[in-house]
mmCIF file of C-alpha atoms in Angstrom:
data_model
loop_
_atom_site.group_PDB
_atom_site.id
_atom_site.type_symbol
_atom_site.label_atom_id
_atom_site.label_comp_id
_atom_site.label_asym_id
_atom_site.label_seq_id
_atom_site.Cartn_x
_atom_site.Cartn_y
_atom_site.Cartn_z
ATOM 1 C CA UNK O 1 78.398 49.903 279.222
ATOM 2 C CA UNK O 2 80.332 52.163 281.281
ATOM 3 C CA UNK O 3 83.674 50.465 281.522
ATOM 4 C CA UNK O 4 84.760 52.898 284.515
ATOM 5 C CA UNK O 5 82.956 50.183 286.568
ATOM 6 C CA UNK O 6 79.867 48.190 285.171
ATOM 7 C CA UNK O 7 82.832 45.871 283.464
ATOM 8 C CA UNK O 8 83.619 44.257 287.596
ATOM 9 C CA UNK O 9 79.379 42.738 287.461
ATOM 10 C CA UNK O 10 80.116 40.439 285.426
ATOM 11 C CA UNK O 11 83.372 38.495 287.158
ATOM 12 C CA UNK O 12 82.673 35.299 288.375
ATOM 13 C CA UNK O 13 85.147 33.044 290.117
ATOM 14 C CA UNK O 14 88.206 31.092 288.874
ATOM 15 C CA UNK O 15 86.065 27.908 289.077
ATOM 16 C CA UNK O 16 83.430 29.279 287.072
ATOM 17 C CA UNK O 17 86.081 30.430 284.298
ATOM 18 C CA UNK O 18 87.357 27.546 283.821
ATOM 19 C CA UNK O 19 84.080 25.558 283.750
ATOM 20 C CA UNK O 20 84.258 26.505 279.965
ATOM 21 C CA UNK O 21 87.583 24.231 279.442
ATOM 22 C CA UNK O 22 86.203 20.588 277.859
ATOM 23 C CA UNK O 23 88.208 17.775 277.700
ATOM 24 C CA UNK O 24 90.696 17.173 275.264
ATOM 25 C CA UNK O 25 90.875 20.722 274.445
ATOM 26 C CA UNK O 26 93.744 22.544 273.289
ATOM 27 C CA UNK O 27 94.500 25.773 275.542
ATOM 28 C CA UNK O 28 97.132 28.700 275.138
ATOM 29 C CA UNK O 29 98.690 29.766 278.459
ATOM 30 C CA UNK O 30 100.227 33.372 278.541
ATOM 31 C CA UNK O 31 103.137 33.443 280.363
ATOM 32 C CA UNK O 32 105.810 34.924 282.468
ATOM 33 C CA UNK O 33 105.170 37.319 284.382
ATOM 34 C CA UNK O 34 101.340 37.028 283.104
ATOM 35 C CA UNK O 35 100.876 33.632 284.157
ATOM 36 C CA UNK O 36 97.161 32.695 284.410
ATOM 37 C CA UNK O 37 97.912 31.005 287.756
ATOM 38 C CA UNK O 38 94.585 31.086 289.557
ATOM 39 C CA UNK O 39 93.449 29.894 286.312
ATOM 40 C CA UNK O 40 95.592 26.631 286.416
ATOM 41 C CA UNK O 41 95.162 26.460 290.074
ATOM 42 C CA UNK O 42 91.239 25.898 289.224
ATOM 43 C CA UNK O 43 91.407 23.876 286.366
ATOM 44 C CA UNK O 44 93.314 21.430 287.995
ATOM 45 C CA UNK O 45 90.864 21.135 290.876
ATOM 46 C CA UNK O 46 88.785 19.614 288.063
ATOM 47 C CA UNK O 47 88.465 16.150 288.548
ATOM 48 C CA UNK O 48 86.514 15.646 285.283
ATOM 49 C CA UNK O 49 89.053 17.135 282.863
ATOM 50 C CA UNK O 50 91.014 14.600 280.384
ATOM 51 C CA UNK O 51 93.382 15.110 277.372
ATOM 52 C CA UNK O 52 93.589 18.740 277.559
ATOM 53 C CA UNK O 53 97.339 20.327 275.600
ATOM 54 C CA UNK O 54 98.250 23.032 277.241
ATOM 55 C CA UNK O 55 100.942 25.544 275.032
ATOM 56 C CA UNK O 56 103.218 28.202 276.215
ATOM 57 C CA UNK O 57 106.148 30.040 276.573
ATOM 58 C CA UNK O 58 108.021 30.309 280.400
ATOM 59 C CA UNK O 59 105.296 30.228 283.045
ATOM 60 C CA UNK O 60 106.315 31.792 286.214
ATOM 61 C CA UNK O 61 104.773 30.068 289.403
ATOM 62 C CA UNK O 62 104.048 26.942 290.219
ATOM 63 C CA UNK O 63 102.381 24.636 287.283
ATOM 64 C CA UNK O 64 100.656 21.915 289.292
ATOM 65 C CA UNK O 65 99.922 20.423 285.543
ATOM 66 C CA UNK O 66 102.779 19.610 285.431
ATOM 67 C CA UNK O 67 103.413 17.312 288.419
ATOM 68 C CA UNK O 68 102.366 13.459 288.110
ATOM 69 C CA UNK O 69 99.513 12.789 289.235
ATOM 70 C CA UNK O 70 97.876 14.666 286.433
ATOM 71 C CA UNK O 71 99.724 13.093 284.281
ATOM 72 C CA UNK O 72 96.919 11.943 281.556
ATOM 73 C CA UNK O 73 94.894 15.003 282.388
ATOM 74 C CA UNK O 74 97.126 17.718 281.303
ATOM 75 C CA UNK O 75 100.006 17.856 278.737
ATOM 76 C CA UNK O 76 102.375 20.243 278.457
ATOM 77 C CA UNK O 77 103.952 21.568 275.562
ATOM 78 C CA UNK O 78 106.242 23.816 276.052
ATOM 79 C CA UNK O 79 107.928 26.416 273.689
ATOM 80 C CA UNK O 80 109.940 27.521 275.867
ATOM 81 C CA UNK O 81 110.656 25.822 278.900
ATOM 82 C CA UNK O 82 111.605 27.111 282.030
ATOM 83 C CA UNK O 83 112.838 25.797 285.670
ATOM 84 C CA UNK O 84 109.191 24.923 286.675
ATOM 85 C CA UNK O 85 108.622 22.218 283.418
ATOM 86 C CA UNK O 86 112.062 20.939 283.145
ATOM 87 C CA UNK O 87 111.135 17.928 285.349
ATOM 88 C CA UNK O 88 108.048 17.039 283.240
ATOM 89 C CA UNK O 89 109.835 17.154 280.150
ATOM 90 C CA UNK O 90 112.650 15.201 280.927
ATOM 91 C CA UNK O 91 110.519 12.387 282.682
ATOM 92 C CA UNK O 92 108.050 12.735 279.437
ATOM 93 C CA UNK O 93 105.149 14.108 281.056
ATOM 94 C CA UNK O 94 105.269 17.202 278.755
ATOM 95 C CA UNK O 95 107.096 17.888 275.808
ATOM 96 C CA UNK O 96 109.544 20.995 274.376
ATOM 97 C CA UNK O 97 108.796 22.074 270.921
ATOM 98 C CA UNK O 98 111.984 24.382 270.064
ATOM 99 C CA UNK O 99 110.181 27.082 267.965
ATOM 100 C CA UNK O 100 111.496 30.886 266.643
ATOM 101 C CA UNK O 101 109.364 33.157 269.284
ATOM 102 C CA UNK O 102 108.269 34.863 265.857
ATOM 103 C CA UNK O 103 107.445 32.282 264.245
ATOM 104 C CA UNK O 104 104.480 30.886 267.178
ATOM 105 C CA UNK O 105 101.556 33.928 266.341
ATOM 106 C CA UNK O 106 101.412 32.291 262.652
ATOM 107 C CA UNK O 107 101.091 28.196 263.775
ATOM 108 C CA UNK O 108 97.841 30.012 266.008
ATOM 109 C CA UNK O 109 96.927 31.914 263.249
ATOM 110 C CA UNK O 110 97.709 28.894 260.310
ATOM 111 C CA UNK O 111 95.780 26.556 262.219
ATOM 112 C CA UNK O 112 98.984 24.281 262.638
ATOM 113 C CA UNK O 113 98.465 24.791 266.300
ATOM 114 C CA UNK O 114 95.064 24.923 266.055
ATOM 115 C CA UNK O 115 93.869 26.185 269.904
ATOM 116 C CA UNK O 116 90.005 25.879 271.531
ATOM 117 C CA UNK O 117 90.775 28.324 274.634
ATOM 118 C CA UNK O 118 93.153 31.371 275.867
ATOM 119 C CA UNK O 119 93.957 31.913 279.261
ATOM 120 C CA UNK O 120 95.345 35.355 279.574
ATOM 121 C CA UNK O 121 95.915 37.912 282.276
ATOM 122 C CA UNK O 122 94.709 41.606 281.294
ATOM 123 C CA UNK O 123 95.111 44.567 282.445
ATOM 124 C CA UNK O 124 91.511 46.223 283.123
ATOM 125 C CA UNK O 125 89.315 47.969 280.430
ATOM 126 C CA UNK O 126 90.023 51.421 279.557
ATOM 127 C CA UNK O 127 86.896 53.610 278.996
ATOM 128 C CA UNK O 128 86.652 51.944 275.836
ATOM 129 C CA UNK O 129 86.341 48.808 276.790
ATOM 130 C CA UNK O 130 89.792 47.757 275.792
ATOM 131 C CA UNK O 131 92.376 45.237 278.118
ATOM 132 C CA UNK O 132 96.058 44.891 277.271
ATOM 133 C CA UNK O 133 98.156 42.199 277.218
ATOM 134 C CA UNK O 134 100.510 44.080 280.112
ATOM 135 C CA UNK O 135 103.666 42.894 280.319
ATOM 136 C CA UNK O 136 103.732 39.543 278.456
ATOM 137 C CA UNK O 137 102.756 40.252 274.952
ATOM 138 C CA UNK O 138 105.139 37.779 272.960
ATOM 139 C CA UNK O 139 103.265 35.521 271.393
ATOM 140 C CA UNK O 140 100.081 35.856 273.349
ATOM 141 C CA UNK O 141 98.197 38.170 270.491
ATOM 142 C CA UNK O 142 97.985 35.690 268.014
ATOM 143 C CA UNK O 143 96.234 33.182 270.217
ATOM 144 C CA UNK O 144 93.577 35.572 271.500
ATOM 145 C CA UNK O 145 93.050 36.303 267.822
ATOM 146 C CA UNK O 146 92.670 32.631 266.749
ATOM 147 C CA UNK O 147 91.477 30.520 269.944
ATOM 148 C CA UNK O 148 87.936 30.205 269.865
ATOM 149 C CA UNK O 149 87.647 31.198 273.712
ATOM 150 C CA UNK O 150 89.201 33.674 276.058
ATOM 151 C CA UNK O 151 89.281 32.950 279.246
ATOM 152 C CA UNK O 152 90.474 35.479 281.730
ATOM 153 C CA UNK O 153 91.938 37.177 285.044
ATOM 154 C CA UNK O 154 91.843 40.976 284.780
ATOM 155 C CA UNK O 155 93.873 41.872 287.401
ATOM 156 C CA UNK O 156 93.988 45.496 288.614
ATOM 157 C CA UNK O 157 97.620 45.490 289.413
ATOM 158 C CA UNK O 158 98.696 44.414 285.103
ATOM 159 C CA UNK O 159 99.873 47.803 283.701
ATOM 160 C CA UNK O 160 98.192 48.968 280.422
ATOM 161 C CA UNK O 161 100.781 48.742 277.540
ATOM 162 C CA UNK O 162 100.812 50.372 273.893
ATOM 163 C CA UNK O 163 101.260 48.685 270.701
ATOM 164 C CA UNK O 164 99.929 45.556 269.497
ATOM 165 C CA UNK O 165 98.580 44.602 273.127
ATOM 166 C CA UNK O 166 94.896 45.197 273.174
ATOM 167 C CA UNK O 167 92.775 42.783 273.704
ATOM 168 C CA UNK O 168 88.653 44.356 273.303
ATOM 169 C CA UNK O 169 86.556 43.374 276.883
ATOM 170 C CA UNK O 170 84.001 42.064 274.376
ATOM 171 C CA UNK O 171 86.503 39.149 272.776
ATOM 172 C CA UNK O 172 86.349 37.638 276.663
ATOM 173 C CA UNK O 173 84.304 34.923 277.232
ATOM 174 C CA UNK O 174 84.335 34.757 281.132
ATOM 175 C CA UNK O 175 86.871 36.675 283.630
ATOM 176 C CA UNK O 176 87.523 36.766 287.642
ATOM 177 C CA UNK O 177 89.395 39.789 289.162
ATOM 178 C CA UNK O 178 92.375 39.649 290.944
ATOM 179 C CA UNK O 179 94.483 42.099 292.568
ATOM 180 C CA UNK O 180 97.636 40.793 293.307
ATOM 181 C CA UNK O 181 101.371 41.412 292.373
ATOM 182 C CA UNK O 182 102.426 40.365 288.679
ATOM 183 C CA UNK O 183 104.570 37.413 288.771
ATOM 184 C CA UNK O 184 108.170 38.714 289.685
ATOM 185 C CA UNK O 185 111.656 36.934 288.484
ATOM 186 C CA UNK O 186 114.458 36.499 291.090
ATOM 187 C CA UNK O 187 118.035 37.778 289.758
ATOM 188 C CA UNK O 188 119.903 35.001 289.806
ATOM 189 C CA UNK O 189 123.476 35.414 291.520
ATOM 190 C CA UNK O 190 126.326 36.301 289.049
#
């Protein structure tokens, strides 16, 4: 395959990514600035999912999830929470897990968060056919290596990134490309 453009034929939309998502699975989000969000816009548009557990760090934009009227449809739990979550957690709709950053890879990995799907944002294949994680890498690796699906957005604006970010184009199970801004963080005033 010739990963300078053959790789783009086989997109399909958000709503066909997330067709693969069953009920009561358990799903990894990647976060911050890497936030799947047409992903979880889709899925949510899904009147047919139940019982799914959603885990992640901070997600940046909004996380509809989260709100309640899919309460019974979605669960959140968060380990680490940020502004957009706070809400849910306090009124019980999701939970916070307090968890050592490094310590999340190995409960993927051990099985003691044992995950079905990935939902990751990638940067696009080099010629090799390799993605990268792109600017959220945190925990991120060790779901792709132990959830059993992952589910993707490449999108063309996620810089490439060195170190233990790659992620091969064959590991993906489905993909849609977007080409929008990476999610951005307001300063906050001092």
């Amino acid at each position: 395959m010739n990963f300078n453009s053959e790789w783009r034929q086989r997109a399909v939309s958000p709503a066909d990514v997330v067709a693969h998502i069953h009920s009561g699975d358990r799903l990894f989000v990647h976060g911050a600035a890497a936030t799947p969000s047409e992903l979880l816009e889709a899925m949510c548009d899904r009147a047919d999912l139940t019982g799914v557990q959603l885990y992640h760090l901070h997600l940046a934009g909004a996380c509809r999830f989260a709100q309640p009227e899919y309460a019974g449809r979605f669960f959140s739990n968060s380990l680490f929470t940020g502004p957009s979550l706070r809400t849910a957690v306090a009124d019980g709709r999701a939970d916070f897990i307090p968890t050592f950053l490094s310590d999340i890879p190995e409960l993927f990995r051990l099985g003691r968060m044992p995950l079905n799907v990935d939902l990751v944002s990638l940067s696009p294949p080099d010629r090799h056919g390799n993605c990268t994680l792109g600017t959220s890498v945190d925990a991120a690796m060790g779901a792709v290596e132990s959830a059993g699906m992952v589910l993707a957005i490449i999108n063309t604006r996620m810089p490439r990134t060195h170190g233990n970010t790659v992620v091969p184009f064959a590991r993906i199970h489905a993909f849609t490309i977007v080409d929008r801004p990476i999610h951005e963080s307001e300063p906050a005033e001092i």
